Amino acid sequence: MMPHPLFGQQIQSPLARPFKRFELGTDEALIPFDDHWQAFAGLLPSQAELAVASDQALVDCFRLPPALFSTIIPQALSAWRQSPSRSLVNLTASLAIRNFQGPIFSDLALQSRVIGSALSAGAVLPADVRSVYAPDRSPIKVSTYEIAVSLTPAAWEAFNDLARGFRLWELRNRARVVHAGLKPPKLFYRGIRDRDIDAGPLDLRDDEPWAFRASKAHLMRRDHLLSRPLVEVMHSPILSFTANAAIAEYFANDEGMVFDLPPQDVEIISGWGLDPCLGDRDQVSGRHEREWIVRIPEGYRLGAHQVRSRCRDFAYASRDPAGIAMLHHETRARYSLGGRRVEAQFCYNSSGRGGRIYFIVDDGRMETRATMKARTGFDPLPAPGAEISDLVFFTQDRFSRRKKTIPIFSEAEWRLAHELDAGSPAP
């Protein structure tokens, strides 16, 4: 157990304890693919046969760990939903791109996280784990509290058997998508917050309004996402997506963006139709996420048409009607819709937790969208593509009643100014 650096709580990491020293050199600490992978590839049945193969038949045929399908993989998926970086599912990250030669993992950090997950799942024995030290005998850290680890050479074959089991699980899932009628959605969606995109230092001016700085930061991070391979930006080739765009918007939290990609662009590892636990309600959000786990190809980049903003600050400043549905705290909107004047504002619930948007139409009474639609048939929230005019976003203090209009930010003018100043497009 160790104290959490922010909250002082006790958290547990399987790598926080010291293990015996790894006897071989540091360069040999990465676990290699063994000689059985070529034979494994030759034993694979056709996709149609693999799609209907039972768990026990695969365990017997490929000499897999007996608890692979009954315990290890379900635990790995459960851990994935809590913390993807700490799940044994990451064992599949390199299995399709390294041609079964050289080390299984690209670096010690990923290997250490996977071994830690295997320890938690009981797939690796603590007696086989070794701490890795540098030539000067200093420990190699993979996080503040954790030392890099490897396995004894005697345990490498068993670990390769485990890796083959996960590879077979992935291939069977993909075969079921093709031959068992478990069709993926037309698009996969993922929401990401701006602060989770590491675009480096941002060139922002302190003397500008907050709406301008927030909008520029959002656009710089969006450009960063579009200008680099997705794996590089997300720091992993294995990512979760959802079949529901509204769930992706929920995870963007109105302070980021949502991107989508078609199933044919990625390799499906698992999904809620293949492993039912991925369709259960999330313990935190209480929502059915309809999750899919996929592998992103190296070098894959998103197109501009695949990314859309889901950032309230940018929507307010750019006068995007989508910002009306993202109203929060003291921000309000006023606009004309269908020849009627509408004012929208966010109000907290009486409990102080959460809230909803209320609308006032033609100086009438304040009502929720559902109540107003049921009473009058008029929908005060503009539908996508609806004609809306005189849209203004402003803040109003609840106590002084002072109003302050949010200034208008033009993306086109900013990009033109940036090109004139820097001589090149925005980063």
Short mmCIF file of C-alpha atoms in Angstrom, two decimals:
data_model
loop_
_atom_site.label_atom_id
_atom_site.label_comp_id
_atom_site.label_asym_id
_atom_site.label_seq_id
_atom_site.Cartn_x
_atom_site.Cartn_y
_atom_site.Cartn_z
CA MET A 1 0.00 0.00 0.00
CA MET A 2 1.19 3.53 -0.72
CA PRO A 3 -0.25 7.03 -0.26
CA HIS A 4 -1.87 8.64 -3.27
CA PRO A 5 0.19 11.76 -4.09
CA LEU A 6 -2.91 13.98 -4.39
CA PHE A 7 -5.46 12.68 -1.93
CA GLY A 8 -3.36 10.95 0.71
CA GLN A 9 -5.45 7.80 0.37
CA GLN A 10 -3.96 4.33 0.42
CA ILE A 11 -3.83 2.71 -3.01
CA GLN A 12 -2.36 -0.63 -3.96
CA SER A 13 -0.06 -1.42 -6.85
CA PRO A 14 1.34 -4.89 -7.50
CA LEU A 15 4.61 -3.24 -8.58
CA ALA A 16 5.07 -1.08 -5.48
CA ARG A 17 6.78 -3.93 -3.63
CA PRO A 18 10.42 -4.83 -4.37
CA PHE A 19 11.17 -8.08 -6.19
CA LYS A 20 14.41 -9.98 -6.61
CA ARG A 21 16.92 -8.44 -8.99
CA PHE A 22 16.73 -9.41 -12.68
CA GLU A 23 19.88 -11.44 -13.28
CA LEU A 24 20.39 -10.70 -16.99
CA GLY A 25 21.39 -7.36 -18.47
CA THR A 26 18.99 -4.46 -18.82
CA ASP A 27 18.90 -4.90 -22.60
CA GLU A 28 17.56 -8.43 -22.11
CA ALA A 29 14.76 -7.45 -19.73
CA LEU A 30 12.14 -7.20 -22.50
CA ILE A 31 10.39 -10.57 -22.83
CA PRO A 32 10.90 -11.99 -26.36
CA PHE A 33 8.53 -13.93 -28.57
CA ASP A 34 9.37 -17.63 -28.30
CA ASP A 35 9.78 -20.19 -31.09
CA HIS A 36 6.22 -21.55 -30.83
CA TRP A 37 4.53 -18.58 -32.53
CA GLN A 38 5.12 -19.88 -36.05
CA ALA A 39 3.58 -23.24 -35.13
CA PHE A 40 0.70 -21.37 -33.48
CA ALA A 41 -0.01 -19.51 -36.71
CA GLY A 42 -0.02 -22.80 -38.63
CA LEU A 43 -2.58 -24.37 -36.28
CA LEU A 44 -5.13 -21.59 -36.65
CA PRO A 45 -8.40 -22.84 -38.18
CA SER A 46 -10.38 -20.94 -40.77
CA GLN A 47 -12.38 -17.92 -39.65
CA ALA A 48 -15.65 -19.82 -40.00
CA GLU A 49 -14.37 -22.65 -37.78
CA LEU A 50 -12.82 -20.25 -35.28
CA ALA A 51 -16.09 -18.33 -34.94
CA VAL A 52 -17.89 -21.41 -33.55
CA ALA A 53 -14.99 -22.90 -31.56
CA SER A 54 -15.66 -23.41 -27.84
CA ASP A 55 -13.43 -22.12 -25.05
CA GLN A 56 -12.42 -25.60 -23.95
CA ALA A 57 -11.60 -26.71 -27.49
CA LEU A 58 -9.22 -23.78 -27.91
CA VAL A 59 -7.59 -24.37 -24.52
CA ASP A 60 -6.97 -28.03 -25.36
CA CYS A 61 -5.78 -27.46 -28.92
CA PHE A 62 -3.39 -24.59 -28.23
CA ARG A 63 -2.22 -25.53 -24.72
CA LEU A 64 -3.56 -22.33 -23.19
CA PRO A 65 -3.89 -21.50 -19.47
CA PRO A 66 -7.01 -23.38 -18.23
CA ALA A 67 -8.48 -20.28 -16.55
CA LEU A 68 -7.98 -18.03 -19.59
CA PHE A 69 -11.58 -17.69 -20.75
CA SER A 70 -13.30 -18.31 -17.41
CA THR A 71 -11.29 -15.97 -15.18
CA ILE A 72 -8.31 -14.17 -16.70
CA ILE A 73 -10.01 -12.46 -19.66
CA PRO A 74 -13.14 -11.41 -17.68
CA GLN A 75 -10.87 -9.91 -15.00
CA ALA A 76 -8.85 -8.14 -17.70
CA LEU A 77 -12.02 -6.61 -19.17
CA SER A 78 -13.23 -5.57 -15.73
CA ALA A 79 -9.88 -3.88 -15.08
CA TRP A 80 -10.07 -2.24 -18.51
CA ARG A 81 -13.33 -0.52 -17.63
CA GLN A 82 -11.78 0.86 -14.45
CA SER A 83 -8.34 1.84 -15.80
CA PRO A 84 -7.40 0.86 -19.37
CA SER A 85 -3.68 1.45 -18.86
CA ARG A 86 -3.65 -1.11 -16.02
CA SER A 87 -5.48 -3.89 -17.84
CA LEU A 88 -4.09 -7.13 -19.21
CA VAL A 89 -5.89 -6.28 -22.47
CA ASN A 90 -2.78 -4.21 -23.29
CA LEU A 91 -1.02 -7.51 -23.87
CA THR A 92 -2.60 -7.42 -27.35
CA ALA A 93 -1.03 -4.03 -28.18
CA SER A 94 1.96 -5.39 -30.12
CA LEU A 95 0.81 -8.85 -31.14
CA ALA A 96 -0.33 -7.86 -34.62
CA ILE A 97 2.46 -5.48 -35.64
CA ARG A 98 5.75 -7.04 -34.48
CA ASN A 99 5.61 -10.15 -36.70
CA PHE A 100 6.31 -12.36 -33.66
CA GLN A 101 9.99 -11.45 -33.66
CA GLY A 102 12.07 -9.63 -31.09
CA PRO A 103 10.50 -8.38 -27.84
CA ILE A 104 6.76 -8.64 -27.20
CA PHE A 105 6.60 -5.10 -25.81
CA SER A 106 7.94 -1.85 -27.21
CA ASP A 107 9.28 -0.62 -23.87
CA LEU A 108 9.70 -1.53 -20.20
CA ALA A 109 6.87 0.75 -19.07
CA LEU A 110 4.22 -1.14 -21.08
CA GLN A 111 5.72 -4.50 -20.13
CA SER A 112 5.70 -3.58 -16.44
CA ARG A 113 2.07 -2.46 -16.51
CA VAL A 114 1.00 -5.68 -18.23
CA ILE A 115 2.96 -7.85 -15.78
CA GLY A 116 1.38 -5.93 -12.91
CA SER A 117 -2.06 -6.64 -14.40
CA ALA A 118 -1.13 -10.32 -14.81
CA LEU A 119 -0.10 -10.43 -11.14
CA SER A 120 -3.45 -8.98 -10.08
CA ALA A 121 -5.30 -11.53 -12.24
CA GLY A 122 -3.25 -14.46 -10.93
CA ALA A 123 -1.86 -15.16 -14.41
CA VAL A 124 1.73 -14.64 -13.23
CA LEU A 125 3.33 -15.91 -10.01
CA PRO A 126 5.10 -13.34 -7.80
CA ALA A 127 8.08 -15.70 -7.53
CA ASP A 128 8.68 -15.30 -11.29
CA VAL A 129 8.76 -11.47 -11.22
CA ARG A 130 12.07 -9.62 -11.13
CA SER A 131 12.84 -5.91 -10.64
CA VAL A 132 14.98 -4.35 -13.37
CA TYR A 133 17.93 -2.16 -12.44
CA ALA A 134 20.23 0.02 -14.54
CA PRO A 135 23.93 -0.91 -14.92
CA ASP A 136 24.76 1.50 -12.09
CA ARG A 137 22.43 -0.57 -9.86
CA SER A 138 19.82 2.19 -9.64
CA PRO A 139 16.20 1.04 -10.08
CA ILE A 140 14.50 1.86 -13.38
CA LYS A 141 11.28 3.68 -12.50
CA VAL A 142 8.15 3.44 -14.65
CA SER A 143 6.16 5.70 -12.30
CA THR A 144 6.69 7.53 -9.04
CA TYR A 145 6.26 4.43 -6.91
CA GLU A 146 6.89 1.57 -9.33
CA ILE A 147 10.07 -0.11 -10.54
CA ALA A 148 10.27 -1.72 -13.97
CA VAL A 149 9.85 -5.48 -13.89
CA SER A 150 10.47 -8.52 -16.06
CA LEU A 151 10.08 -12.27 -15.62
CA THR A 152 12.64 -14.98 -15.08
CA PRO A 153 13.60 -16.67 -18.38
CA ALA A 154 12.03 -19.87 -17.06
CA ALA A 155 8.62 -18.10 -17.06
CA TRP A 156 8.89 -16.64 -20.56
CA GLU A 157 7.28 -19.64 -22.25
CA ALA A 158 4.26 -19.56 -19.92
CA PHE A 159 3.92 -15.82 -20.56
CA ASN A 160 4.03 -16.45 -24.30
CA ASP A 161 1.27 -19.04 -23.84
CA LEU A 162 -0.77 -16.32 -22.12
CA ALA A 163 -0.08 -13.92 -25.01
CA ARG A 164 -1.14 -16.57 -27.53
CA GLY A 165 -4.37 -17.01 -25.58
CA PHE A 166 -5.18 -13.30 -25.82
CA ARG A 167 -4.28 -13.29 -29.50
CA LEU A 168 -6.62 -16.24 -30.09
CA TRP A 169 -9.40 -14.53 -28.12
CA GLU A 170 -9.00 -11.46 -30.32
CA LEU A 171 -9.01 -13.48 -33.55
CA ARG A 172 -12.10 -15.43 -32.50
CA ASN A 173 -13.94 -12.21 -31.68
CA ARG A 174 -13.08 -10.84 -35.11
CA ALA A 175 -14.22 -14.07 -36.75
CA ARG A 176 -17.54 -13.84 -34.90
CA VAL A 177 -18.07 -10.34 -36.27
CA VAL A 178 -17.71 -11.73 -39.80
CA HIS A 179 -19.44 -15.11 -39.49
CA ALA A 180 -21.78 -14.96 -36.49
CA GLY A 181 -23.86 -11.94 -37.44
CA LEU A 182 -22.45 -9.72 -34.66
CA LYS A 183 -22.17 -6.62 -36.81
CA PRO A 184 -20.35 -3.56 -35.48
CA PRO A 185 -21.98 -0.12 -35.79
CA LYS A 186 -21.45 1.99 -38.88
CA LEU A 187 -19.18 4.30 -36.89
CA PHE A 188 -17.22 4.08 -33.66
CA TYR A 189 -17.27 7.22 -31.48
CA ARG A 190 -14.87 8.46 -28.82
CA GLY A 191 -15.04 11.61 -26.72
CA ILE A 192 -11.89 13.29 -25.47
CA ARG A 193 -11.37 16.34 -23.26
CA ASP A 194 -9.06 19.11 -24.43
CA ARG A 195 -6.84 18.78 -21.37
CA ASP A 196 -6.09 15.14 -22.28
CA ILE A 197 -4.43 16.22 -25.54
CA ASP A 198 -0.82 17.12 -24.83
CA ALA A 199 -0.11 19.73 -27.49
CA GLY A 200 2.81 21.24 -25.60
CA PRO A 201 3.04 24.92 -24.60
CA LEU A 202 0.26 26.97 -26.20
CA ASP A 203 0.92 30.49 -27.48
CA LEU A 204 -1.86 32.38 -25.68
CA ARG A 205 -2.03 36.03 -24.64
CA ASP A 206 -2.96 36.88 -21.07
CA ASP A 207 -4.53 40.21 -22.06
CA GLU A 208 -7.22 38.57 -24.23
CA PRO A 209 -10.73 37.68 -23.02
CA TRP A 210 -11.12 34.21 -21.55
CA ALA A 211 -13.41 33.18 -24.43
CA PHE A 212 -10.64 33.95 -26.94
CA ARG A 213 -7.96 32.07 -25.01
CA ALA A 214 -10.21 29.04 -24.48
CA SER A 215 -11.22 28.99 -28.16
CA LYS A 216 -7.62 29.25 -29.39
CA ALA A 217 -6.47 26.52 -27.00
CA HIS A 218 -9.29 24.27 -28.24
CA LEU A 219 -8.41 24.83 -31.90
CA MET A 220 -4.69 24.28 -31.29
CA ARG A 221 -5.40 20.96 -29.61
CA ARG A 222 -7.78 19.96 -32.41
CA ASP A 223 -5.09 20.78 -34.98
CA HIS A 224 -2.62 18.72 -32.93
CA LEU A 225 -5.02 15.77 -33.03
CA LEU A 226 -5.43 16.06 -36.80
CA SER A 227 -1.77 16.60 -37.65
CA ARG A 228 -0.32 13.50 -35.98
CA PRO A 229 -0.96 9.76 -35.98
CA LEU A 230 -3.78 8.90 -33.61
CA VAL A 231 -1.62 6.36 -31.75
CA GLU A 232 0.93 9.07 -31.01
CA VAL A 233 -1.67 11.47 -29.63
CA MET A 234 -3.49 8.85 -27.55
CA HIS A 235 -0.24 7.12 -26.41
CA SER A 236 -1.67 3.67 -27.13
CA PRO A 237 -2.82 1.63 -30.13
CA ILE A 238 -5.56 -0.02 -28.03
CA LEU A 239 -8.53 2.28 -27.45
CA SER A 240 -12.15 2.10 -26.35
CA PHE A 241 -14.96 3.40 -28.52
CA THR A 242 -18.72 3.44 -28.20
CA ALA A 243 -21.51 2.77 -30.65
CA ASN A 244 -23.48 5.71 -29.23
CA ALA A 245 -22.51 9.29 -30.13
CA ALA A 246 -24.31 10.61 -27.03
CA ILE A 247 -22.04 8.50 -24.80
CA ALA A 248 -18.99 9.94 -26.55
CA GLU A 249 -20.34 13.45 -25.93
CA TYR A 250 -20.79 12.56 -22.27
CA PHE A 251 -17.10 11.64 -21.97
CA ALA A 252 -16.05 14.82 -23.79
CA ASN A 253 -17.81 16.58 -20.88
CA ASP A 254 -18.56 19.66 -23.04
CA GLU A 255 -14.89 20.62 -22.86
CA GLY A 256 -13.32 18.72 -25.74
CA MET A 257 -14.26 17.02 -28.97
CA VAL A 258 -15.75 13.83 -30.41
CA PHE A 259 -14.14 11.87 -33.22
CA ASP A 260 -15.42 8.89 -35.16
CA LEU A 261 -13.97 6.24 -37.43
CA PRO A 262 -15.44 3.37 -39.47
CA PRO A 263 -14.90 -0.23 -38.30
CA GLN A 264 -13.06 -1.13 -41.50
CA ASP A 265 -10.25 1.27 -40.55
CA VAL A 266 -9.37 -0.59 -37.33
CA GLU A 267 -8.95 -4.12 -35.94
CA ILE A 268 -11.68 -5.16 -33.52
CA ILE A 269 -10.41 -6.80 -30.35
CA SER A 270 -13.67 -7.09 -28.43
CA GLY A 271 -17.05 -5.46 -28.06
CA TRP A 272 -20.21 -5.46 -25.98
CA GLY A 273 -21.85 -7.94 -28.36
CA LEU A 274 -18.87 -10.31 -28.00
CA ASP A 275 -18.08 -9.97 -24.29
CA PRO A 276 -21.31 -9.03 -22.46
CA CYS A 277 -19.54 -7.29 -19.56
CA LEU A 278 -18.64 -4.45 -21.95
CA GLY A 279 -22.35 -3.71 -22.30
CA ASP A 280 -23.09 -3.51 -18.57
CA ARG A 281 -23.86 -0.20 -16.91
CA ASP A 282 -20.77 1.74 -15.94
CA GLN A 283 -20.35 1.86 -12.17
CA VAL A 284 -19.64 5.61 -12.19
CA SER A 285 -21.87 7.01 -14.94
CA GLY A 286 -24.65 4.42 -14.68
CA ARG A 287 -24.87 4.37 -18.47
CA HIS A 288 -24.79 1.52 -20.97
CA GLU A 289 -21.64 2.49 -22.85
CA ARG A 290 -21.88 -0.22 -25.56
CA GLU A 291 -18.12 -0.34 -25.59
CA TRP A 292 -15.83 -1.65 -28.31
CA ILE A 293 -12.09 -2.22 -27.89
CA VAL A 294 -10.10 -1.77 -31.10
CA ARG A 295 -6.51 -1.56 -32.32
CA ILE A 296 -5.55 1.57 -34.25
CA PRO A 297 -3.12 0.99 -37.15
CA GLU A 298 0.26 2.68 -36.93
CA GLY A 299 0.30 5.92 -38.88
CA TYR A 300 -3.51 6.25 -38.95
CA ARG A 301 -4.61 9.89 -38.97
CA LEU A 302 -8.04 11.39 -38.56
CA GLY A 303 -9.58 13.56 -41.25
CA ALA A 304 -11.15 16.91 -40.43
CA HIS A 305 -14.58 15.46 -41.23
CA GLN A 306 -14.11 12.87 -38.47
CA VAL A 307 -13.65 15.39 -35.64
CA ARG A 308 -16.28 17.75 -34.28
CA SER A 309 -16.02 20.16 -31.41
CA ARG A 310 -17.85 19.50 -28.19
CA CYS A 311 -16.50 22.45 -26.22
CA ARG A 312 -18.88 24.88 -24.54
CA ASP A 313 -16.41 27.79 -24.38
CA PHE A 314 -15.66 27.54 -28.11
CA ALA A 315 -19.37 27.15 -28.95
CA TYR A 316 -20.28 30.27 -26.94
CA ALA A 317 -17.58 32.42 -28.54
CA SER A 318 -18.18 31.17 -32.10
CA ARG A 319 -21.97 31.51 -31.73
CA ASP A 320 -22.54 27.84 -32.47
CA PRO A 321 -26.20 26.88 -31.75
CA ALA A 322 -24.89 23.59 -30.29
CA GLY A 323 -23.71 25.65 -27.33
CA ILE A 324 -27.34 26.10 -26.19
CA ALA A 325 -27.49 22.45 -25.13
CA MET A 326 -24.19 22.93 -23.27
CA LEU A 327 -25.26 25.89 -21.11
CA HIS A 328 -23.79 25.67 -17.64
CA HIS A 329 -23.55 27.69 -14.44
CA GLU A 330 -24.24 31.41 -15.09
CA THR A 331 -24.15 31.35 -18.91
CA ARG A 332 -27.37 32.08 -20.81
CA ALA A 333 -28.46 32.28 -24.43
CA ARG A 334 -30.95 34.49 -26.26
CA TYR A 335 -32.06 33.85 -29.85
CA SER A 336 -34.93 33.82 -32.35
CA LEU A 337 -36.34 30.49 -33.51
CA GLY A 338 -39.37 30.04 -35.73
CA GLY A 339 -40.36 33.69 -35.31
CA ARG A 340 -40.32 33.46 -31.50
CA ARG A 341 -37.90 34.96 -29.00
CA VAL A 342 -36.29 32.41 -26.70
CA GLU A 343 -34.05 32.72 -23.66
CA ALA A 344 -32.32 29.65 -22.20
CA GLN A 345 -30.54 29.26 -18.88
CA PHE A 346 -29.09 26.49 -16.75
CA CYS A 347 -30.53 25.95 -13.27
CA TYR A 348 -29.16 23.64 -10.61
CA ASN A 349 -31.38 21.04 -8.96
CA SER A 350 -32.58 21.73 -5.43
CA SER A 351 -30.08 19.16 -4.15
CA GLY A 352 -27.22 21.21 -5.59
CA ARG A 353 -26.07 18.27 -7.70
CA GLY A 354 -26.65 18.51 -11.43
CA GLY A 355 -29.28 20.58 -13.14
CA ARG A 356 -31.16 21.18 -16.36
CA ILE A 357 -31.78 23.88 -18.95
CA TYR A 358 -34.94 25.98 -18.71
CA PHE A 359 -36.46 28.05 -21.50
CA ILE A 360 -38.52 31.25 -21.60
CA VAL A 361 -40.46 31.83 -24.86
CA ASP A 362 -41.88 35.27 -25.71
CA ASP A 363 -41.49 36.47 -22.11
CA GLY A 364 -43.63 33.61 -20.85
CA ARG A 365 -42.95 31.37 -17.90
CA MET A 366 -39.76 29.38 -17.42
CA GLU A 367 -40.18 25.70 -18.34
CA THR A 368 -38.07 22.70 -19.24
CA ARG A 369 -37.88 21.62 -22.85
CA ALA A 370 -40.05 18.53 -22.26
CA THR A 371 -42.75 20.50 -20.44
CA MET A 372 -42.89 23.19 -23.11
CA LYS A 373 -43.09 20.66 -25.95
CA ALA A 374 -45.89 18.79 -24.20
CA ARG A 375 -47.85 21.97 -23.44
CA THR A 376 -47.42 23.98 -26.64
CA GLY A 377 -45.83 21.64 -29.20
CA PHE A 378 -42.98 24.13 -29.69
CA ASP A 379 -39.41 22.81 -29.29
CA PRO A 380 -37.26 25.65 -27.90
CA LEU A 381 -33.98 23.81 -28.53
CA PRO A 382 -32.82 24.27 -32.15
CA ALA A 383 -32.42 21.05 -34.10
CA PRO A 384 -29.22 20.60 -36.15
CA GLY A 385 -29.53 22.74 -39.27
CA ALA A 386 -32.50 24.74 -37.96
CA GLU A 387 -32.73 28.42 -38.91
CA ILE A 388 -31.78 30.51 -35.90
CA SER A 389 -30.99 34.23 -35.71
CA ASP A 390 -29.78 36.87 -33.27
CA LEU A 391 -27.98 34.27 -31.15
CA VAL A 392 -26.17 35.79 -28.18
CA PHE A 393 -24.45 34.06 -25.28
CA PHE A 394 -23.98 36.05 -22.09
CA THR A 395 -23.26 35.58 -18.42
CA GLN A 396 -25.54 36.88 -15.71
CA ASP A 397 -24.58 37.00 -12.06
CA ARG A 398 -27.28 35.45 -9.88
CA PHE A 399 -26.95 38.08 -7.18
CA SER A 400 -26.12 41.39 -8.87
CA ARG A 401 -28.07 40.50 -12.06
CA ARG A 402 -25.32 42.13 -14.12
CA LYS A 403 -25.04 40.82 -17.67
CA LYS A 404 -21.89 40.47 -19.75
CA THR A 405 -22.00 39.41 -23.39
CA ILE A 406 -19.42 36.80 -24.39
CA PRO A 407 -17.32 38.32 -27.21
CA ILE A 408 -17.45 36.78 -30.68
CA PHE A 409 -14.45 34.73 -31.78
CA SER A 410 -13.86 34.03 -35.49
CA GLU A 411 -11.89 30.90 -36.30
CA ALA A 412 -11.31 32.10 -39.88
CA GLU A 413 -9.88 35.45 -38.74
CA TRP A 414 -7.65 33.74 -36.17
CA ARG A 415 -6.23 31.34 -38.73
CA LEU A 416 -5.61 34.16 -41.20
CA ALA A 417 -3.85 36.23 -38.54
CA HIS A 418 -1.78 33.24 -37.47
CA GLU A 419 -0.66 32.61 -41.06
CA LEU A 420 0.33 36.26 -41.46
CA ASP A 421 2.26 36.29 -38.17
CA ALA A 422 3.96 32.90 -38.43
CA GLY A 423 4.08 32.44 -42.18
CA SER A 424 2.50 28.99 -41.83
CA PRO A 425 -0.83 27.38 -40.88
CA ALA A 426 -1.82 26.90 -37.26
CA PRO A 427 0.05 24.03 -35.56
#
